[in-house]
JSON list of C-alpha atoms in Angstrom, two decimals:
[
{"chain": "J", "resi": 1, "resn": "MET", "atom": "CA", "xyz": [0.00, 0.00, 0.00]},
{"chain": "J", "resi": 2, "resn": "ASN", "atom": "CA", "xyz": [1.29, 3.46, -0.90]},
{"chain": "J", "resi": 3, "resn": "LEU", "atom": "CA", "xyz": [-0.80, 6.52, 0.06]},
{"chain": "J", "resi": 4, "resn": "SER", "atom": "CA", "xyz": [2.10, 8.88, 0.65]},
{"chain": "J", "resi": 5, "resn": "GLY", "atom": "CA", "xyz": [1.83, 12.46, -0.57]},
{"chain": "J", "resi": 6, "resn": "ASN", "atom": "CA", "xyz": [-1.84, 12.81, 0.35]},
{"chain": "J", "resi": 7, "resn": "THR", "atom": "CA", "xyz": [-3.03, 15.55, 2.71]},
{"chain": "J", "resi": 8, "resn": "GLY", "atom": "CA", "xyz": [-4.26, 13.06, 5.31]},
{"chain": "J", "resi": 9, "resn": "ALA", "atom": "CA", "xyz": [-1.14, 10.87, 5.32]},
{"chain": "J", "resi": 10, "resn": "PRO", "atom": "CA", "xyz": [-0.12, 8.96, 7.30]},
{"chain": "J", "resi": 11, "resn": "PHE", "atom": "CA", "xyz": [-3.56, 7.31, 7.39]},
{"chain": "J", "resi": 12, "resn": "THR", "atom": "CA", "xyz": [-4.45, 5.09, 10.33]},
{"chain": "J", "resi": 13, "resn": "ILE", "atom": "CA", "xyz": [-5.51, 1.62, 9.22]},
{"chain": "J", "resi": 14, "resn": "PRO", "atom": "CA", "xyz": [-6.40, -1.53, 11.20]},
{"chain": "J", "resi": 15, "resn": "GLU", "atom": "CA", "xyz": [-3.31, -3.15, 12.71]},
{"chain": "J", "resi": 16, "resn": "GLU", "atom": "CA", "xyz": [-4.27, -6.59, 11.32]},
{"chain": "J", "resi": 17, "resn": "ILE", "atom": "CA", "xyz": [-4.12, -5.18, 7.79]},
{"chain": "J", "resi": 18, "resn": "TYR", "atom": "CA", "xyz": [-0.97, -3.14, 8.41]},
{"chain": "J", "resi": 19, "resn": "ASN", "atom": "CA", "xyz": [0.89, -6.21, 9.69]},
{"chain": "J", "resi": 20, "resn": "ASN", "atom": "CA", "xyz": [0.25, -8.02, 6.38]},
{"chain": "J", "resi": 21, "resn": "LEU", "atom": "CA", "xyz": [1.76, -5.26, 4.27]},
{"chain": "J", "resi": 22, "resn": "ILE", "atom": "CA", "xyz": [5.10, -5.69, 2.54]},
{"chain": "J", "resi": 23, "resn": "THR", "atom": "CA", "xyz": [5.03, -2.06, 1.42]},
{"chain": "J", "resi": 24, "resn": "ALA", "atom": "CA", "xyz": [3.44, 0.43, 3.85]},
{"chain": "J", "resi": 25, "resn": "GLU", "atom": "CA", "xyz": [3.88, 4.02, 2.66]},
{"chain": "J", "resi": 26, "resn": "GLY", "atom": "CA", "xyz": [1.65, 6.78, 4.04]},
{"chain": "J", "resi": 27, "resn": "VAL", "atom": "CA", "xyz": [-0.12, 4.49, 6.49]},
{"chain": "J", "resi": 28, "resn": "GLU", "atom": "CA", "xyz": [0.30, 3.51, 10.13]},
{"chain": "J", "resi": 29, "resn": "PRO", "atom": "CA", "xyz": [-1.36, 0.96, 12.40]},
{"chain": "J", "resi": 30, "resn": "GLY", "atom": "CA", "xyz": [-3.88, 1.96, 15.01]},
{"chain": "J", "resi": 31, "resn": "SER", "atom": "CA", "xyz": [-7.48, 2.25, 16.05]},
{"chain": "J", "resi": 32, "resn": "MET", "atom": "CA", "xyz": [-9.92, 3.64, 13.49]},
{"chain": "J", "resi": 33, "resn": "THR", "atom": "CA", "xyz": [-11.98, 5.29, 16.22]},
{"chain": "J", "resi": 34, "resn": "THR", "atom": "CA", "xyz": [-12.04, 9.07, 15.79]},
{"chain": "J", "resi": 35, "resn": "ASP", "atom": "CA", "xyz": [-12.96, 11.45, 18.60]},
{"chain": "J", "resi": 36, "resn": "LEU", "atom": "CA", "xyz": [-15.37, 13.97, 17.08]},
{"chain": "J", "resi": 37, "resn": "TYR", "atom": "CA", "xyz": [-16.98, 17.10, 18.55]},
{"chain": "J", "resi": 38, "resn": "THR", "atom": "CA", "xyz": [-20.21, 18.49, 17.12]},
{"chain": "J", "resi": 39, "resn": "ILE", "atom": "CA", "xyz": [-20.26, 22.20, 16.25]},
{"chain": "J", "resi": 40, "resn": "THR", "atom": "CA", "xyz": [-23.54, 23.89, 17.21]},
{"chain": "J", "resi": 41, "resn": "ASP", "atom": "CA", "xyz": [-23.14, 27.24, 15.42]},
{"chain": "J", "resi": 42, "resn": "GLN", "atom": "CA", "xyz": [-23.74, 26.57, 11.72]},
{"chain": "J", "resi": 43, "resn": "ALA", "atom": "CA", "xyz": [-22.02, 29.77, 10.57]},
{"chain": "J", "resi": 44, "resn": "PHE", "atom": "CA", "xyz": [-18.94, 28.87, 12.59]},
{"chain": "J", "resi": 45, "resn": "ALA", "atom": "CA", "xyz": [-19.04, 25.29, 11.30]},
{"chain": "J", "resi": 46, "resn": "GLU", "atom": "CA", "xyz": [-19.33, 26.23, 7.64]},
{"chain": "J", "resi": 47, "resn": "TYR", "atom": "CA", "xyz": [-16.60, 28.86, 7.90]},
{"chain": "J", "resi": 48, "resn": "LEU", "atom": "CA", "xyz": [-14.22, 26.34, 9.49]},
{"chain": "J", "resi": 49, "resn": "ASN", "atom": "CA", "xyz": [-15.13, 23.79, 6.82]},
{"chain": "J", "resi": 50, "resn": "TYR", "atom": "CA", "xyz": [-14.35, 26.34, 4.10]},
{"chain": "J", "resi": 51, "resn": "ARG", "atom": "CA", "xyz": [-11.07, 27.51, 5.65]},
{"chain": "J", "resi": 52, "resn": "LEU", "atom": "CA", "xyz": [-9.79, 24.02, 6.52]},
{"chain": "J", "resi": 53, "resn": "ALA", "atom": "CA", "xyz": [-11.02, 22.16, 3.45]},
{"chain": "J", "resi": 54, "resn": "GLY", "atom": "CA", "xyz": [-9.11, 19.03, 2.57]},
{"chain": "J", "resi": 55, "resn": "GLN", "atom": "CA", "xyz": [-7.33, 18.70, 5.89]},
{"chain": "J", "resi": 56, "resn": "GLY", "atom": "CA", "xyz": [-9.74, 16.25, 7.53]},
{"chain": "J", "resi": 57, "resn": "ILE", "atom": "CA", "xyz": [-10.20, 18.49, 10.56]},
{"chain": "J", "resi": 58, "resn": "ILE", "atom": "CA", "xyz": [-13.87, 19.16, 9.88]},
{"chain": "J", "resi": 59, "resn": "VAL", "atom": "CA", "xyz": [-16.08, 16.14, 9.23]},
{"chain": "J", "resi": 60, "resn": "LYS", "atom": "CA", "xyz": [-19.46, 16.72, 7.56]},
{"chain": "J", "resi": 61, "resn": "GLU", "atom": "CA", "xyz": [-22.35, 14.30, 7.82]},
{"chain": "J", "resi": 62, "resn": "GLY", "atom": "CA", "xyz": [-25.50, 15.67, 6.20]},
{"chain": "J", "resi": 63, "resn": "ASN", "atom": "CA", "xyz": [-25.91, 19.17, 7.62]},
{"chain": "J", "resi": 64, "resn": "THR", "atom": "CA", "xyz": [-23.91, 18.36, 10.75]},
{"chain": "J", "resi": 65, "resn": "TYR", "atom": "CA", "xyz": [-20.28, 19.40, 11.13]},
{"chain": "J", "resi": 66, "resn": "GLN", "atom": "CA", "xyz": [-17.89, 17.85, 13.60]},
{"chain": "J", "resi": 67, "resn": "ILE", "atom": "CA", "xyz": [-14.33, 18.59, 14.66]},
{"chain": "J", "resi": 68, "resn": "ASP", "atom": "CA", "xyz": [-11.74, 15.85, 14.68]},
{"chain": "J", "resi": 69, "resn": "LYS", "atom": "CA", "xyz": [-10.20, 16.73, 18.04]},
{"chain": "J", "resi": 70, "resn": "GLU", "atom": "CA", "xyz": [-6.81, 15.15, 17.37]},
{"chain": "J", "resi": 71, "resn": "LYS", "atom": "CA", "xyz": [-6.37, 16.87, 14.00]},
{"chain": "J", "resi": 72, "resn": "ALA", "atom": "CA", "xyz": [-7.62, 20.19, 15.37]},
{"chain": "J", "resi": 73, "resn": "ALA", "atom": "CA", "xyz": [-5.07, 20.01, 18.17]},
{"chain": "J", "resi": 74, "resn": "ALA", "atom": "CA", "xyz": [-2.29, 19.42, 15.64]},
{"chain": "J", "resi": 75, "resn": "TYR", "atom": "CA", "xyz": [-3.29, 22.42, 13.51]},
{"chain": "J", "resi": 76, "resn": "THR", "atom": "CA", "xyz": [-0.97, 25.41, 13.82]},
{"chain": "J", "resi": 77, "resn": "GLY", "atom": "CA", "xyz": [-1.08, 28.81, 12.23]},
{"chain": "J", "resi": 78, "resn": "GLU", "atom": "CA", "xyz": [-3.99, 31.12, 11.48]},
{"chain": "J", "resi": 79, "resn": "LEU", "atom": "CA", "xyz": [-7.76, 30.84, 11.80]},
{"chain": "J", "resi": 80, "resn": "GLN", "atom": "CA", "xyz": [-9.22, 33.65, 9.66]},
{"chain": "J", "resi": 81, "resn": "LEU", "atom": "CA", "xyz": [-12.94, 33.78, 10.47]},
{"chain": "J", "resi": 82, "resn": "SER", "atom": "CA", "xyz": [-13.73, 37.44, 9.82]},
{"chain": "J", "resi": 83, "resn": "LYS", "atom": "CA", "xyz": [-17.18, 38.47, 8.58]},
{"chain": "J", "resi": 84, "resn": "ALA", "atom": "CA", "xyz": [-16.01, 41.89, 7.42]},
{"chain": "J", "resi": 85, "resn": "ALA", "atom": "CA", "xyz": [-17.41, 42.95, 4.04]},
{"chain": "J", "resi": 86, "resn": "ALA", "atom": "CA", "xyz": [-14.55, 41.61, 1.91]},
{"chain": "J", "resi": 87, "resn": "TYR", "atom": "CA", "xyz": [-14.84, 38.17, 3.47]},
{"chain": "J", "resi": 88, "resn": "LEU", "atom": "CA", "xyz": [-18.62, 38.09, 3.06]},
{"chain": "J", "resi": 89, "resn": "THR", "atom": "CA", "xyz": [-18.01, 38.46, -0.66]},
{"chain": "J", "resi": 90, "resn": "GLU", "atom": "CA", "xyz": [-15.36, 35.73, -0.63]},
{"chain": "J", "resi": 91, "resn": "LEU", "atom": "CA", "xyz": [-17.62, 33.31, 1.24]},
{"chain": "J", "resi": 92, "resn": "SER", "atom": "CA", "xyz": [-20.61, 34.08, -0.98]},
{"chain": "J", "resi": 93, "resn": "GLU", "atom": "CA", "xyz": [-18.62, 33.52, -4.16]},
{"chain": "J", "resi": 94, "resn": "ALA", "atom": "CA", "xyz": [-17.39, 30.22, -2.70]},
{"chain": "J", "resi": 95, "resn": "GLY", "atom": "CA", "xyz": [-20.98, 29.09, -2.18]},
{"chain": "J", "resi": 96, "resn": "VAL", "atom": "CA", "xyz": [-20.95, 29.03, 1.62]},
{"chain": "J", "resi": 97, "resn": "GLU", "atom": "CA", "xyz": [-24.64, 29.06, 2.60]},
{"chain": "J", "resi": 98, "resn": "THR", "atom": "CA", "xyz": [-24.13, 31.02, 5.82]},
{"chain": "J", "resi": 99, "resn": "ALA", "atom": "CA", "xyz": [-21.82, 33.55, 4.15]},
{"chain": "J", "resi": 100, "resn": "SER", "atom": "CA", "xyz": [-23.68, 36.57, 5.52]},
{"chain": "J", "resi": 101, "resn": "THR", "atom": "CA", "xyz": [-24.63, 35.00, 8.86]},
{"chain": "J", "resi": 102, "resn": "LYS", "atom": "CA", "xyz": [-22.62, 36.27, 11.81]},
{"chain": "J", "resi": 103, "resn": "ILE", "atom": "CA", "xyz": [-20.97, 33.81, 14.17]},
{"chain": "J", "resi": 104, "resn": "THR", "atom": "CA", "xyz": [-22.52, 33.99, 17.65]},
{"chain": "J", "resi": 105, "resn": "ASN", "atom": "CA", "xyz": [-20.90, 30.94, 19.27]},
{"chain": "J", "resi": 106, "resn": "VAL", "atom": "CA", "xyz": [-17.40, 29.54, 18.83]},
{"chain": "J", "resi": 107, "resn": "ASP", "atom": "CA", "xyz": [-17.86, 26.39, 20.90]},
{"chain": "J", "resi": 108, "resn": "GLY", "atom": "CA", "xyz": [-15.34, 23.97, 19.42]},
{"chain": "J", "resi": 109, "resn": "LEU", "atom": "CA", "xyz": [-12.58, 26.57, 19.15]},
{"chain": "J", "resi": 110, "resn": "GLN", "atom": "CA", "xyz": [-11.12, 25.11, 22.35]},
{"chain": "J", "resi": 111, "resn": "TRP", "atom": "CA", "xyz": [-9.79, 22.10, 20.42]},
{"chain": "J", "resi": 112, "resn": "PHE", "atom": "CA", "xyz": [-7.51, 24.29, 18.26]},
{"chain": "J", "resi": 113, "resn": "ILE", "atom": "CA", "xyz": [-4.83, 24.56, 20.92]},
{"chain": "J", "resi": 114, "resn": "GLY", "atom": "CA", "xyz": [-2.01, 25.10, 18.41]},
{"chain": "J", "resi": 115, "resn": "VAL", "atom": "CA", "xyz": [-3.50, 28.16, 16.70]},
{"chain": "J", "resi": 116, "resn": "THR", "atom": "CA", "xyz": [-1.22, 31.21, 16.79]},
{"chain": "J", "resi": 117, "resn": "ASN", "atom": "CA", "xyz": [-3.32, 33.81, 14.95]},
{"chain": "J", "resi": 118, "resn": "LEU", "atom": "CA", "xyz": [-7.08, 34.19, 15.50]},
{"chain": "J", "resi": 119, "resn": "ILE", "atom": "CA", "xyz": [-9.25, 36.65, 13.56]},
{"chain": "J", "resi": 120, "resn": "LEU", "atom": "CA", "xyz": [-12.98, 36.94, 14.30]},
{"chain": "J", "resi": 121, "resn": "THR", "atom": "CA", "xyz": [-13.70, 40.49, 13.14]},
{"chain": "J", "resi": 122, "resn": "SER", "atom": "CA", "xyz": [-17.30, 41.65, 12.58]},
{"chain": "J", "resi": 123, "resn": "ASN", "atom": "CA", "xyz": [-19.18, 38.80, 14.19]},
{"chain": "J", "resi": 124, "resn": "GLU", "atom": "CA", "xyz": [-21.71, 38.86, 17.05]},
{"chain": "J", "resi": 125, "resn": "LEU", "atom": "CA", "xyz": [-19.85, 37.04, 19.78]},
{"chain": "J", "resi": 126, "resn": "THR", "atom": "CA", "xyz": [-20.85, 37.91, 23.34]},
{"chain": "J", "resi": 127, "resn": "THR", "atom": "CA", "xyz": [-18.39, 35.52, 24.99]},
{"chain": "J", "resi": 128, "resn": "ILE", "atom": "CA", "xyz": [-15.14, 33.83, 24.06]},
{"chain": "J", "resi": 129, "resn": "ASP", "atom": "CA", "xyz": [-12.79, 31.62, 26.09]},
{"chain": "J", "resi": 130, "resn": "LEU", "atom": "CA", "xyz": [-9.16, 31.98, 25.05]},
{"chain": "J", "resi": 131, "resn": "THR", "atom": "CA", "xyz": [-7.64, 30.55, 28.21]},
{"chain": "J", "resi": 132, "resn": "ILE", "atom": "CA", "xyz": [-6.81, 27.13, 26.72]},
{"chain": "J", "resi": 133, "resn": "LEU", "atom": "CA", "xyz": [-5.38, 28.60, 23.50]},
{"chain": "J", "resi": 134, "resn": "VAL", "atom": "CA", "xyz": [-2.02, 29.26, 25.09]},
{"chain": "J", "resi": 135, "resn": "ASN", "atom": "CA", "xyz": [-0.11, 29.42, 21.79]},
{"chain": "J", "resi": 136, "resn": "LEU", "atom": "CA", "xyz": [-1.94, 32.49, 20.54]},
{"chain": "J", "resi": 137, "resn": "GLU", "atom": "CA", "xyz": [0.37, 35.28, 19.40]},
{"chain": "J", "resi": 138, "resn": "SER", "atom": "CA", "xyz": [-2.20, 37.51, 17.69]},
{"chain": "J", "resi": 139, "resn": "VAL", "atom": "CA", "xyz": [-5.91, 38.03, 18.39]},
{"chain": "J", "resi": 140, "resn": "THR", "atom": "CA", "xyz": [-8.28, 40.30, 16.46]},
{"chain": "J", "resi": 141, "resn": "LEU", "atom": "CA", "xyz": [-11.86, 40.58, 17.74]},
{"chain": "J", "resi": 142, "resn": "ASN", "atom": "CA", "xyz": [-12.92, 43.96, 16.35]},
{"chain": "J", "resi": 143, "resn": "ASN", "atom": "CA", "xyz": [-16.66, 44.66, 16.15]},
{"chain": "J", "resi": 144, "resn": "ASN", "atom": "CA", "xyz": [-17.94, 41.93, 18.44]},
{"chain": "J", "resi": 145, "resn": "TRP", "atom": "CA", "xyz": [-20.05, 42.18, 21.61]},
{"chain": "J", "resi": 146, "resn": "ILE", "atom": "CA", "xyz": [-17.69, 40.67, 24.16]},
{"chain": "J", "resi": 147, "resn": "ALA", "atom": "CA", "xyz": [-17.91, 42.42, 27.55]},
{"chain": "J", "resi": 148, "resn": "THR", "atom": "CA", "xyz": [-15.34, 40.28, 29.39]},
{"chain": "J", "resi": 149, "resn": "LEU", "atom": "CA", "xyz": [-12.01, 39.12, 27.97]},
{"chain": "J", "resi": 150, "resn": "ASP", "atom": "CA", "xyz": [-9.47, 36.98, 29.85]},
{"chain": "J", "resi": 151, "resn": "VAL", "atom": "CA", "xyz": [-6.03, 36.91, 28.24]},
{"chain": "J", "resi": 152, "resn": "THR", "atom": "CA", "xyz": [-4.03, 36.13, 31.38]},
{"chain": "J", "resi": 153, "resn": "LYS", "atom": "CA", "xyz": [-3.16, 32.65, 30.08]},
{"chain": "J", "resi": 154, "resn": "ASN", "atom": "CA", "xyz": [-2.10, 33.92, 26.65]},
{"chain": "J", "resi": 155, "resn": "THR", "atom": "CA", "xyz": [1.46, 34.78, 27.62]},
{"chain": "J", "resi": 156, "resn": "LYS", "atom": "CA", "xyz": [2.76, 34.53, 24.04]},
{"chain": "J", "resi": 157, "resn": "LEU", "atom": "CA", "xyz": [0.43, 37.27, 22.84]},
{"chain": "J", "resi": 158, "resn": "THR", "atom": "CA", "xyz": [2.11, 40.08, 20.89]},
{"chain": "J", "resi": 159, "resn": "VAL", "atom": "CA", "xyz": [-0.94, 41.62, 19.15]},
{"chain": "J", "resi": 160, "resn": "LEU", "atom": "CA", "xyz": [-4.36, 42.30, 20.68]},
{"chain": "J", "resi": 161, "resn": "ASN", "atom": "CA", "xyz": [-6.96, 44.13, 18.60]},
{"chain": "J", "resi": 162, "resn": "TYR", "atom": "CA", "xyz": [-10.46, 44.46, 19.99]},
{"chain": "J", "resi": 163, "resn": "ASN", "atom": "CA", "xyz": [-12.07, 47.71, 18.95]},
{"chain": "J", "resi": 164, "resn": "ALA", "atom": "CA", "xyz": [-15.65, 47.95, 20.18]},
{"chain": "J", "resi": 165, "resn": "SER", "atom": "CA", "xyz": [-18.63, 47.53, 17.88]},
{"chain": "J", "resi": 166, "resn": "SER", "atom": "CA", "xyz": [-20.51, 50.66, 16.79]},
{"chain": "J", "resi": 167, "resn": "SER", "atom": "CA", "xyz": [-23.50, 48.65, 15.58]},
{"chain": "J", "resi": 168, "resn": "SER", "atom": "CA", "xyz": [-26.89, 49.99, 16.64]},
{"chain": "J", "resi": 169, "resn": "SER", "atom": "CA", "xyz": [-27.98, 46.42, 17.35]},
{"chain": "J", "resi": 170, "resn": "ALA", "atom": "CA", "xyz": [-25.18, 45.81, 19.87]},
{"chain": "J", "resi": 171, "resn": "PRO", "atom": "CA", "xyz": [-26.39, 45.02, 23.42]},
{"chain": "J", "resi": 172, "resn": "THR", "atom": "CA", "xyz": [-25.90, 47.73, 26.04]},
{"chain": "J", "resi": 173, "resn": "ASP", "atom": "CA", "xyz": [-23.39, 45.57, 27.92]},
{"chain": "J", "resi": 174, "resn": "SER", "atom": "CA", "xyz": [-21.28, 44.71, 24.88]},
{"chain": "J", "resi": 175, "resn": "LYS", "atom": "CA", "xyz": [-18.13, 46.62, 25.80]},
{"chain": "J", "resi": 176, "resn": "LEU", "atom": "CA", "xyz": [-15.16, 46.00, 28.05]},
{"chain": "J", "resi": 177, "resn": "THR", "atom": "CA", "xyz": [-15.02, 47.87, 31.33]},
{"chain": "J", "resi": 178, "resn": "ALA", "atom": "CA", "xyz": [-11.60, 46.49, 32.34]},
{"chain": "J", "resi": 179, "resn": "ILE", "atom": "CA", "xyz": [-8.87, 44.09, 31.21]},
{"chain": "J", "resi": 180, "resn": "ASP", "atom": "CA", "xyz": [-5.87, 42.50, 32.92]},
{"chain": "J", "resi": 181, "resn": "LEU", "atom": "CA", "xyz": [-2.75, 42.65, 30.73]},
{"chain": "J", "resi": 182, "resn": "SER", "atom": "CA", "xyz": [-0.21, 42.00, 33.48]},
{"chain": "J", "resi": 183, "resn": "LYS", "atom": "CA", "xyz": [0.73, 38.57, 32.09]},
{"chain": "J", "resi": 184, "resn": "ASN", "atom": "CA", "xyz": [1.14, 39.72, 28.48]},
{"chain": "J", "resi": 185, "resn": "ILE", "atom": "CA", "xyz": [4.69, 41.01, 28.73]},
{"chain": "J", "resi": 186, "resn": "LEU", "atom": "CA", "xyz": [5.42, 40.28, 25.04]},
{"chain": "J", "resi": 187, "resn": "LEU", "atom": "CA", "xyz": [2.58, 42.51, 23.84]},
{"chain": "J", "resi": 188, "resn": "THR", "atom": "CA", "xyz": [3.74, 44.97, 21.16]},
{"chain": "J", "resi": 189, "resn": "THR", "atom": "CA", "xyz": [0.43, 46.12, 19.66]},
{"chain": "J", "resi": 190, "resn": "LEU", "atom": "CA", "xyz": [-2.70, 47.01, 21.62]},
{"chain": "J", "resi": 191, "resn": "SER", "atom": "CA", "xyz": [-5.86, 48.50, 20.12]},
{"chain": "J", "resi": 192, "resn": "MET", "atom": "CA", "xyz": [-9.07, 48.67, 22.18]},
{"chain": "J", "resi": 193, "resn": "THR", "atom": "CA", "xyz": [-10.97, 51.75, 21.11]},
{"chain": "J", "resi": 194, "resn": "ASN", "atom": "CA", "xyz": [-14.46, 52.93, 22.12]},
{"chain": "J", "resi": 195, "resn": "HIS", "atom": "CA", "xyz": [-14.96, 50.57, 25.04]},
{"chain": "J", "resi": 196, "resn": "SER", "atom": "CA", "xyz": [-16.05, 51.56, 28.57]},
{"chain": "J", "resi": 197, "resn": "ILE", "atom": "CA", "xyz": [-12.63, 51.26, 30.18]},
{"chain": "J", "resi": 198, "resn": "SER", "atom": "CA", "xyz": [-11.97, 53.86, 32.85]},
{"chain": "J", "resi": 199, "resn": "ALA", "atom": "CA", "xyz": [-8.59, 52.60, 34.09]},
{"chain": "J", "resi": 200, "resn": "ILE", "atom": "CA", "xyz": [-5.86, 50.35, 32.69]},
{"chain": "J", "resi": 201, "resn": "ASP", "atom": "CA", "xyz": [-2.44, 49.25, 33.92]},
{"chain": "J", "resi": 202, "resn": "LEU", "atom": "CA", "xyz": [0.23, 48.86, 31.23]},
{"chain": "J", "resi": 203, "resn": "SER", "atom": "CA", "xyz": [3.23, 48.89, 33.56]},
{"chain": "J", "resi": 204, "resn": "ALA", "atom": "CA", "xyz": [4.09, 45.26, 32.74]},
{"chain": "J", "resi": 205, "resn": "ASN", "atom": "CA", "xyz": [3.88, 45.77, 28.98]},
{"chain": "J", "resi": 206, "resn": "LYS", "atom": "CA", "xyz": [7.33, 47.18, 28.30]},
{"chain": "J", "resi": 207, "resn": "ALA", "atom": "CA", "xyz": [7.47, 45.72, 24.77]},
{"chain": "J", "resi": 208, "resn": "LEU", "atom": "CA", "xyz": [4.62, 47.92, 23.51]},
{"chain": "J", "resi": 209, "resn": "THR", "atom": "CA", "xyz": [5.29, 49.95, 20.37]},
{"chain": "J", "resi": 210, "resn": "SER", "atom": "CA", "xyz": [1.70, 50.73, 19.33]},
{"chain": "J", "resi": 211, "resn": "VAL", "atom": "CA", "xyz": [-1.24, 51.66, 21.58]},
{"chain": "J", "resi": 212, "resn": "ASN", "atom": "CA", "xyz": [-4.70, 52.94, 20.68]},
{"chain": "J", "resi": 213, "resn": "LEU", "atom": "CA", "xyz": [-7.11, 53.33, 23.59]},
{"chain": "J", "resi": 214, "resn": "SER", "atom": "CA", "xyz": [-8.99, 56.34, 22.27]},
{"chain": "J", "resi": 215, "resn": "GLY", "atom": "CA", "xyz": [-12.74, 56.60, 22.82]},
{"chain": "J", "resi": 216, "resn": "ASN", "atom": "CA", "xyz": [-12.65, 55.09, 26.30]},
{"chain": "J", "resi": 217, "resn": "PRO", "atom": "CA", "xyz": [-13.94, 57.19, 29.23]},
{"chain": "J", "resi": 218, "resn": "GLY", "atom": "CA", "xyz": [-10.55, 56.99, 30.98]},
{"chain": "J", "resi": 219, "resn": "ALA", "atom": "CA", "xyz": [-8.59, 58.26, 27.99]},
{"chain": "J", "resi": 220, "resn": "PRO", "atom": "CA", "xyz": [-6.05, 59.66, 27.83]},
{"chain": "J", "resi": 221, "resn": "PHE", "atom": "CA", "xyz": [-4.65, 57.04, 30.20]},
{"chain": "J", "resi": 222, "resn": "LYS", "atom": "CA", "xyz": [-1.44, 57.82, 32.01]},
{"chain": "J", "resi": 223, "resn": "ILE", "atom": "CA", "xyz": [1.19, 55.15, 31.36]},
{"chain": "J", "resi": 224, "resn": "PRO", "atom": "CA", "xyz": [4.85, 54.89, 32.41]},
{"chain": "J", "resi": 225, "resn": "ALA", "atom": "CA", "xyz": [7.00, 57.37, 30.51]},
{"chain": "J", "resi": 226, "resn": "GLU", "atom": "CA", "xyz": [9.53, 54.64, 29.65]},
{"chain": "J", "resi": 227, "resn": "ILE", "atom": "CA", "xyz": [6.78, 52.77, 27.80]},
{"chain": "J", "resi": 228, "resn": "TYR", "atom": "CA", "xyz": [5.22, 55.86, 26.24]},
{"chain": "J", "resi": 229, "resn": "ASN", "atom": "CA", "xyz": [8.57, 56.96, 24.81]},
{"chain": "J", "resi": 230, "resn": "ASN", "atom": "CA", "xyz": [8.90, 53.67, 22.90]},
{"chain": "J", "resi": 231, "resn": "LEU", "atom": "CA", "xyz": [5.56, 54.05, 21.13]},
{"chain": "J", "resi": 232, "resn": "THR", "atom": "CA", "xyz": [5.34, 54.81, 17.42]},
{"chain": "J", "resi": 233, "resn": "ILE", "atom": "CA", "xyz": [1.54, 55.03, 17.77]},
{"chain": "J", "resi": 234, "resn": "ALA", "atom": "CA", "xyz": [0.19, 56.55, 20.98]},
{"chain": "J", "resi": 235, "resn": "ASN", "atom": "CA", "xyz": [-3.53, 57.27, 20.88]},
{"chain": "J", "resi": 236, "resn": "GLY", "atom": "CA", "xyz": [-5.54, 57.66, 24.07]},
{"chain": "J", "resi": 237, "resn": "VAL", "atom": "CA", "xyz": [-2.45, 57.56, 26.29]},
{"chain": "J", "resi": 238, "resn": "GLU", "atom": "CA", "xyz": [0.00, 60.06, 27.75]},
{"chain": "J", "resi": 239, "resn": "PRO", "atom": "CA", "xyz": [3.15, 59.77, 29.86]},
{"chain": "J", "resi": 240, "resn": "ALA", "atom": "CA", "xyz": [2.65, 59.71, 33.61]},
{"chain": "J", "resi": 241, "resn": "ASP", "atom": "CA", "xyz": [4.38, 62.36, 35.69]},
{"chain": "J", "resi": 242, "resn": "ASN", "atom": "CA", "xyz": [7.66, 61.17, 37.20]}
]
């Protein structure tokens, strides 16, 4: 048997068959049982299926989509799931039925523990749990409705973009009032405009080169002068008095 060079290789085949092979390329022995997780949000499911086509991570049976947990865990790189205008066009032209439907629930994302770049711009998420996605380096959540965001476990994070939604349909409690960035010491880029943040501590974020906190009630926020002086973009902040 030779199945090498295929996207899914090495394929797991029954051990009794594998042991009879003289040539065994692109296959390995093991159980055929696959641990699958059903995705409840159809827009999320179809977007993942479109983005990860041909990789065997998303399994479709009828109108039901499931995540192969093992393959999802092995996936590294970017998950681009934006519903900004340009991507709506892309999805529509690709024939994705829920192209214009916003994602409201990302249950299943927790299995993608190797993802480094996550983009969910212009959806209608009210909650998101990033605590298990410890390999994240860049997160973009612009124009969602998330009022609480925990990034204390995302210690590899260098970019955090979550500018608040200006949509008239956004719930009244759809903006951040506070965020703890004390564990994100590698953070270089921070943009969280038009939220309801009245105070923020950036004293631990000495790697910052770009900050935009404009539109928050606490702006301009006073931050350590040593950090402010390293910024190439400094909106909504000013150096604290020595």
